[in-house]
Amino acid sequence: MNVTFSCPHCDQTVRVEVDDSTPQLACPSCGAQSSIPAGAIRAGQPTRCLLCPSTELFVRKDFPQRLGVAVVVLGGVASSIAWYYYRIYLTFAILLAIAAIDVVLYLLVGESLTCYRCGAEYRGVDDVKRHGMFDLATHERHRQQAARLARRL
């Protein structure tokens, strides 16, 4: 499994390979090291976040959200232009093509785990289904907690 995270010391994005025997995560940019808590990885599966004290991880598609939104917006603009010029068949063909692209990407793209608190991403995890899908209430709780801590500083 590999972990992608933002180094808390230098804010560089770091991707590190991790297994059951890895004792700590090291940043190649600044050399900062974070020890992995005992029991955080069992049988190659994360049971909690390796970087922060959070035990809440969620499953998401491992696909750039901005690219997905850009495809949908491009399809919307293209179909609107076709609609403006009274090309009704072309309009629906564009919309159908965008929907087909979306379905194909959904079927082909794998899943990853993400930590609600620090945003660390875990790829190459076999049994991601035991973690839940994204929950807005949990996300909002972590966001509010981060905002309160930022105000105190």
PDB file of C-alpha atoms in Angstrom:
ATOM      1  CA  MET A   1       0.000   0.000   0.000  1.00  0.00           C
ATOM      2  CA  ASN A   2       1.179   3.540  -0.520  1.00  0.00           C
ATOM      3  CA  VAL A   3       0.311   6.675   1.431  1.00  0.00           C
ATOM      4  CA  THR A   4       0.132  10.184  -0.027  1.00  0.00           C
ATOM      5  CA  PHE A   5       0.155  12.993   2.511  1.00  0.00           C
ATOM      6  CA  SER A   6       1.202  16.561   3.087  1.00  0.00           C
ATOM      7  CA  CYS A   7       4.318  16.730   5.274  1.00  0.00           C
ATOM      8  CA  PRO A   8       3.420  18.645   8.453  1.00  0.00           C
ATOM      9  CA  HIS A   9       6.880  20.237   8.555  1.00  0.00           C
ATOM     10  CA  CYS A  10       7.527  21.402   4.980  1.00  0.00           C
ATOM     11  CA  ASP A  11       4.027  21.103   3.367  1.00  0.00           C
ATOM     12  CA  GLN A  12       5.412  19.048   0.464  1.00  0.00           C
ATOM     13  CA  THR A  13       3.227  16.300  -0.958  1.00  0.00           C
ATOM     14  CA  VAL A  14       4.846  12.963  -0.146  1.00  0.00           C
ATOM     15  CA  ARG A  15       4.086   9.456  -1.447  1.00  0.00           C
ATOM     16  CA  VAL A  16       5.553   6.583   0.563  1.00  0.00           C
ATOM     17  CA  GLU A  17       5.260   2.788   0.266  1.00  0.00           C
ATOM     18  CA  VAL A  18       4.159   1.212   3.555  1.00  0.00           C
ATOM     19  CA  ASP A  19       3.714  -2.345   4.828  1.00  0.00           C
ATOM     20  CA  ASP A  20       3.251  -4.092   8.184  1.00  0.00           C
ATOM     21  CA  SER A  21       6.945  -3.800   9.049  1.00  0.00           C
ATOM     22  CA  THR A  22       7.353  -0.079   8.291  1.00  0.00           C
ATOM     23  CA  PRO A  23       8.137   1.662  11.614  1.00  0.00           C
ATOM     24  CA  GLN A  24       7.831   5.269  10.468  1.00  0.00           C
ATOM     25  CA  LEU A  25       7.007   7.604   7.597  1.00  0.00           C
ATOM     26  CA  ALA A  26       9.821   9.835   6.367  1.00  0.00           C
ATOM     27  CA  CYS A  27       9.601  12.952   4.206  1.00  0.00           C
ATOM     28  CA  PRO A  28      12.225  12.857   1.432  1.00  0.00           C
ATOM     29  CA  SER A  29      12.221  16.671   1.171  1.00  0.00           C
ATOM     30  CA  CYS A  30      12.958  17.729   4.742  1.00  0.00           C
ATOM     31  CA  GLY A  31      13.806  14.397   6.394  1.00  0.00           C
ATOM     32  CA  ALA A  32      11.094  14.719   9.059  1.00  0.00           C
ATOM     33  CA  GLN A  33       9.929  11.391  10.425  1.00  0.00           C
ATOM     34  CA  SER A  34       6.608  10.353  11.930  1.00  0.00           C
ATOM     35  CA  SER A  35       6.303   7.065  13.755  1.00  0.00           C
ATOM     36  CA  ILE A  36       3.430   4.791  12.802  1.00  0.00           C
ATOM     37  CA  PRO A  37       1.285   3.896  15.841  1.00  0.00           C
ATOM     38  CA  ALA A  38       1.271   0.260  16.913  1.00  0.00           C
ATOM     39  CA  GLY A  39      -1.603  -1.700  15.414  1.00  0.00           C
ATOM     40  CA  ALA A  40      -2.324   0.927  12.743  1.00  0.00           C
ATOM     41  CA  ILE A  41      -1.674  -1.644   9.992  1.00  0.00           C
ATOM     42  CA  ARG A  42      -2.998  -5.198  10.247  1.00  0.00           C
ATOM     43  CA  ALA A  43      -2.479  -7.685   7.437  1.00  0.00           C
ATOM     44  CA  GLY A  44      -1.539  -4.868   5.047  1.00  0.00           C
ATOM     45  CA  GLN A  45      -4.737  -2.945   5.820  1.00  0.00           C
ATOM     46  CA  PRO A  46      -4.853   0.393   7.655  1.00  0.00           C
ATOM     47  CA  THR A  47      -7.076   0.308  10.727  1.00  0.00           C
ATOM     48  CA  ARG A  48      -6.648   4.054  11.308  1.00  0.00           C
ATOM     49  CA  CYS A  49      -4.738   7.007   9.890  1.00  0.00           C
ATOM     50  CA  LEU A  50      -0.974   6.544  10.038  1.00  0.00           C
ATOM     51  CA  LEU A  51      -0.278  10.266  10.427  1.00  0.00           C
ATOM     52  CA  CYS A  52      -2.874  11.672  12.794  1.00  0.00           C
ATOM     53  CA  PRO A  53      -4.905  10.248  15.691  1.00  0.00           C
ATOM     54  CA  SER A  54      -8.046   9.831  13.553  1.00  0.00           C
ATOM     55  CA  THR A  55      -9.673   6.432  13.225  1.00  0.00           C
ATOM     56  CA  GLU A  56     -12.152   7.655  10.600  1.00  0.00           C
ATOM     57  CA  LEU A  57     -11.342   6.933   6.961  1.00  0.00           C
ATOM     58  CA  PHE A  58     -13.681   7.000   3.981  1.00  0.00           C
ATOM     59  CA  VAL A  59     -13.718   5.315   0.578  1.00  0.00           C
ATOM     60  CA  ARG A  60     -13.645   7.407  -2.580  1.00  0.00           C
ATOM     61  CA  LYS A  61     -12.917   6.912  -6.252  1.00  0.00           C
ATOM     62  CA  ASP A  62      -9.244   7.479  -6.999  1.00  0.00           C
ATOM     63  CA  PHE A  63      -9.902  10.035  -9.717  1.00  0.00           C
ATOM     64  CA  PRO A  64      -9.149  13.780  -9.806  1.00  0.00           C
ATOM     65  CA  GLN A  65     -12.398  15.580  -8.973  1.00  0.00           C
ATOM     66  CA  ARG A  66     -11.427  18.671 -10.956  1.00  0.00           C
ATOM     67  CA  LEU A  67     -10.968  16.598 -14.093  1.00  0.00           C
ATOM     68  CA  GLY A  68     -14.372  14.967 -13.582  1.00  0.00           C
ATOM     69  CA  VAL A  69     -16.069  18.337 -13.144  1.00  0.00           C
ATOM     70  CA  ALA A  70     -14.230  19.692 -16.194  1.00  0.00           C
ATOM     71  CA  VAL A  71     -15.544  16.816 -18.351  1.00  0.00           C
ATOM     72  CA  VAL A  72     -19.117  17.452 -17.180  1.00  0.00           C
ATOM     73  CA  VAL A  73     -18.838  21.228 -17.731  1.00  0.00           C
ATOM     74  CA  LEU A  74     -17.312  20.717 -21.178  1.00  0.00           C
ATOM     75  CA  GLY A  75     -20.152  18.363 -22.086  1.00  0.00           C
ATOM     76  CA  GLY A  76     -22.721  20.857 -20.789  1.00  0.00           C
ATOM     77  CA  VAL A  77     -21.220  23.724 -22.765  1.00  0.00           C
ATOM     78  CA  ALA A  78     -20.899  21.644 -25.944  1.00  0.00           C
ATOM     79  CA  SER A  79     -24.487  20.392 -25.703  1.00  0.00           C
ATOM     80  CA  SER A  80     -25.730  23.935 -25.019  1.00  0.00           C
ATOM     81  CA  ILE A  81     -23.987  25.197 -28.154  1.00  0.00           C
ATOM     82  CA  ALA A  82     -25.520  22.368 -30.194  1.00  0.00           C
ATOM     83  CA  TRP A  83     -28.929  23.151 -28.683  1.00  0.00           C
ATOM     84  CA  TYR A  84     -28.519  26.853 -29.570  1.00  0.00           C
ATOM     85  CA  TYR A  85     -27.988  25.914 -33.236  1.00  0.00           C
ATOM     86  CA  TYR A  86     -31.046  23.582 -33.178  1.00  0.00           C
ATOM     87  CA  ARG A  87     -28.911  20.436 -33.534  1.00  0.00           C
ATOM     88  CA  ILE A  88     -31.127  18.355 -31.282  1.00  0.00           C
ATOM     89  CA  TYR A  89     -29.660  14.967 -32.208  1.00  0.00           C
ATOM     90  CA  LEU A  90     -26.138  16.285 -31.704  1.00  0.00           C
ATOM     91  CA  THR A  91     -27.168  17.746 -28.337  1.00  0.00           C
ATOM     92  CA  PHE A  92     -28.399  14.409 -27.055  1.00  0.00           C
ATOM     93  CA  ALA A  93     -25.458  12.569 -28.630  1.00  0.00           C
ATOM     94  CA  ILE A  94     -23.061  14.803 -26.668  1.00  0.00           C
ATOM     95  CA  LEU A  95     -24.978  14.249 -23.430  1.00  0.00           C
ATOM     96  CA  LEU A  96     -25.085  10.496 -24.033  1.00  0.00           C
ATOM     97  CA  ALA A  97     -21.338  10.442 -24.797  1.00  0.00           C
ATOM     98  CA  ILE A  98     -20.546  12.308 -21.574  1.00  0.00           C
ATOM     99  CA  ALA A  99     -22.735   9.882 -19.603  1.00  0.00           C
ATOM    100  CA  ALA A 100     -20.991   6.921 -21.276  1.00  0.00           C
ATOM    101  CA  ILE A 101     -17.563   8.365 -20.456  1.00  0.00           C
ATOM    102  CA  ASP A 102     -18.687   8.807 -16.845  1.00  0.00           C
ATOM    103  CA  VAL A 103     -19.872   5.184 -16.592  1.00  0.00           C
ATOM    104  CA  VAL A 104     -16.667   3.823 -18.148  1.00  0.00           C
ATOM    105  CA  LEU A 105     -14.506   5.888 -15.775  1.00  0.00           C
ATOM    106  CA  TYR A 106     -16.604   4.755 -12.803  1.00  0.00           C
ATOM    107  CA  LEU A 107     -16.069   1.110 -13.744  1.00  0.00           C
ATOM    108  CA  LEU A 108     -12.346   1.404 -14.550  1.00  0.00           C
ATOM    109  CA  VAL A 109     -11.070   3.684 -11.799  1.00  0.00           C
ATOM    110  CA  GLY A 110     -10.105   2.071  -8.499  1.00  0.00           C
ATOM    111  CA  GLU A 111     -10.869   3.219  -4.988  1.00  0.00           C
ATOM    112  CA  SER A 112      -8.730   4.727  -2.265  1.00  0.00           C
ATOM    113  CA  LEU A 113      -9.100   5.563   1.413  1.00  0.00           C
ATOM    114  CA  THR A 114      -8.894   9.128   2.676  1.00  0.00           C
ATOM    115  CA  CYS A 115      -8.552  10.415   6.223  1.00  0.00           C
ATOM    116  CA  TYR A 116     -11.232  12.913   7.244  1.00  0.00           C
ATOM    117  CA  ARG A 117      -8.878  14.806   9.537  1.00  0.00           C
ATOM    118  CA  CYS A 118      -5.576  15.202   7.659  1.00  0.00           C
ATOM    119  CA  GLY A 119      -6.526  14.190   4.102  1.00  0.00           C
ATOM    120  CA  ALA A 120      -3.928  11.408   3.810  1.00  0.00           C
ATOM    121  CA  GLU A 121      -4.746   9.073   0.906  1.00  0.00           C
ATOM    122  CA  TYR A 122      -4.183   5.313   1.022  1.00  0.00           C
ATOM    123  CA  ARG A 123      -3.904   3.439  -2.285  1.00  0.00           C
ATOM    124  CA  GLY A 124      -3.409  -0.250  -2.900  1.00  0.00           C
ATOM    125  CA  VAL A 125      -5.645  -1.267  -0.008  1.00  0.00           C
ATOM    126  CA  ASP A 126      -7.491  -4.498  -0.760  1.00  0.00           C
ATOM    127  CA  ASP A 127     -10.478  -4.396   1.584  1.00  0.00           C
ATOM    128  CA  VAL A 128     -11.650  -0.777   1.397  1.00  0.00           C
ATOM    129  CA  LYS A 129     -15.332  -1.695   1.727  1.00  0.00           C
ATOM    130  CA  ARG A 130     -15.037  -2.201   5.490  1.00  0.00           C
ATOM    131  CA  HIS A 131     -14.563   1.556   5.746  1.00  0.00           C
ATOM    132  CA  GLY A 132     -17.640   3.613   4.980  1.00  0.00           C
ATOM    133  CA  MET A 133     -18.312   5.947   2.110  1.00  0.00           C
ATOM    134  CA  PHE A 134     -18.027   9.707   2.593  1.00  0.00           C
ATOM    135  CA  ASP A 135     -20.245  11.053   5.377  1.00  0.00           C
ATOM    136  CA  LEU A 136     -20.916  14.790   5.344  1.00  0.00           C
ATOM    137  CA  ALA A 137     -21.642  14.943   9.084  1.00  0.00           C
ATOM    138  CA  THR A 138     -18.280  13.358   9.939  1.00  0.00           C
ATOM    139  CA  HIS A 139     -16.476  15.630   7.481  1.00  0.00           C
ATOM    140  CA  GLU A 140     -18.192  18.712   8.928  1.00  0.00           C
ATOM    141  CA  ARG A 141     -17.287  17.674  12.482  1.00  0.00           C
ATOM    142  CA  HIS A 142     -13.600  17.443  11.526  1.00  0.00           C
ATOM    143  CA  ARG A 143     -13.759  20.709   9.563  1.00  0.00           C
ATOM    144  CA  GLN A 144     -15.332  22.555  12.509  1.00  0.00           C
ATOM    145  CA  GLN A 145     -12.756  21.119  14.899  1.00  0.00           C
ATOM    146  CA  ALA A 146      -9.915  22.304  12.639  1.00  0.00           C
ATOM    147  CA  ALA A 147     -11.493  25.786  12.440  1.00  0.00           C
ATOM    148  CA  ARG A 148     -11.771  26.008  16.248  1.00  0.00           C
ATOM    149  CA  LEU A 149      -8.150  24.942  16.683  1.00  0.00           C
ATOM    150  CA  ALA A 150      -7.022  27.498  14.086  1.00  0.00           C
ATOM    151  CA  ARG A 151      -8.873  30.280  15.950  1.00  0.00           C
ATOM    152  CA  ARG A 152      -7.111  29.396  19.205  1.00  0.00           C
ATOM    153  CA  LEU A 153      -3.689  29.842  17.614  1.00  0.00           C
TER     154      LEU A 153
END
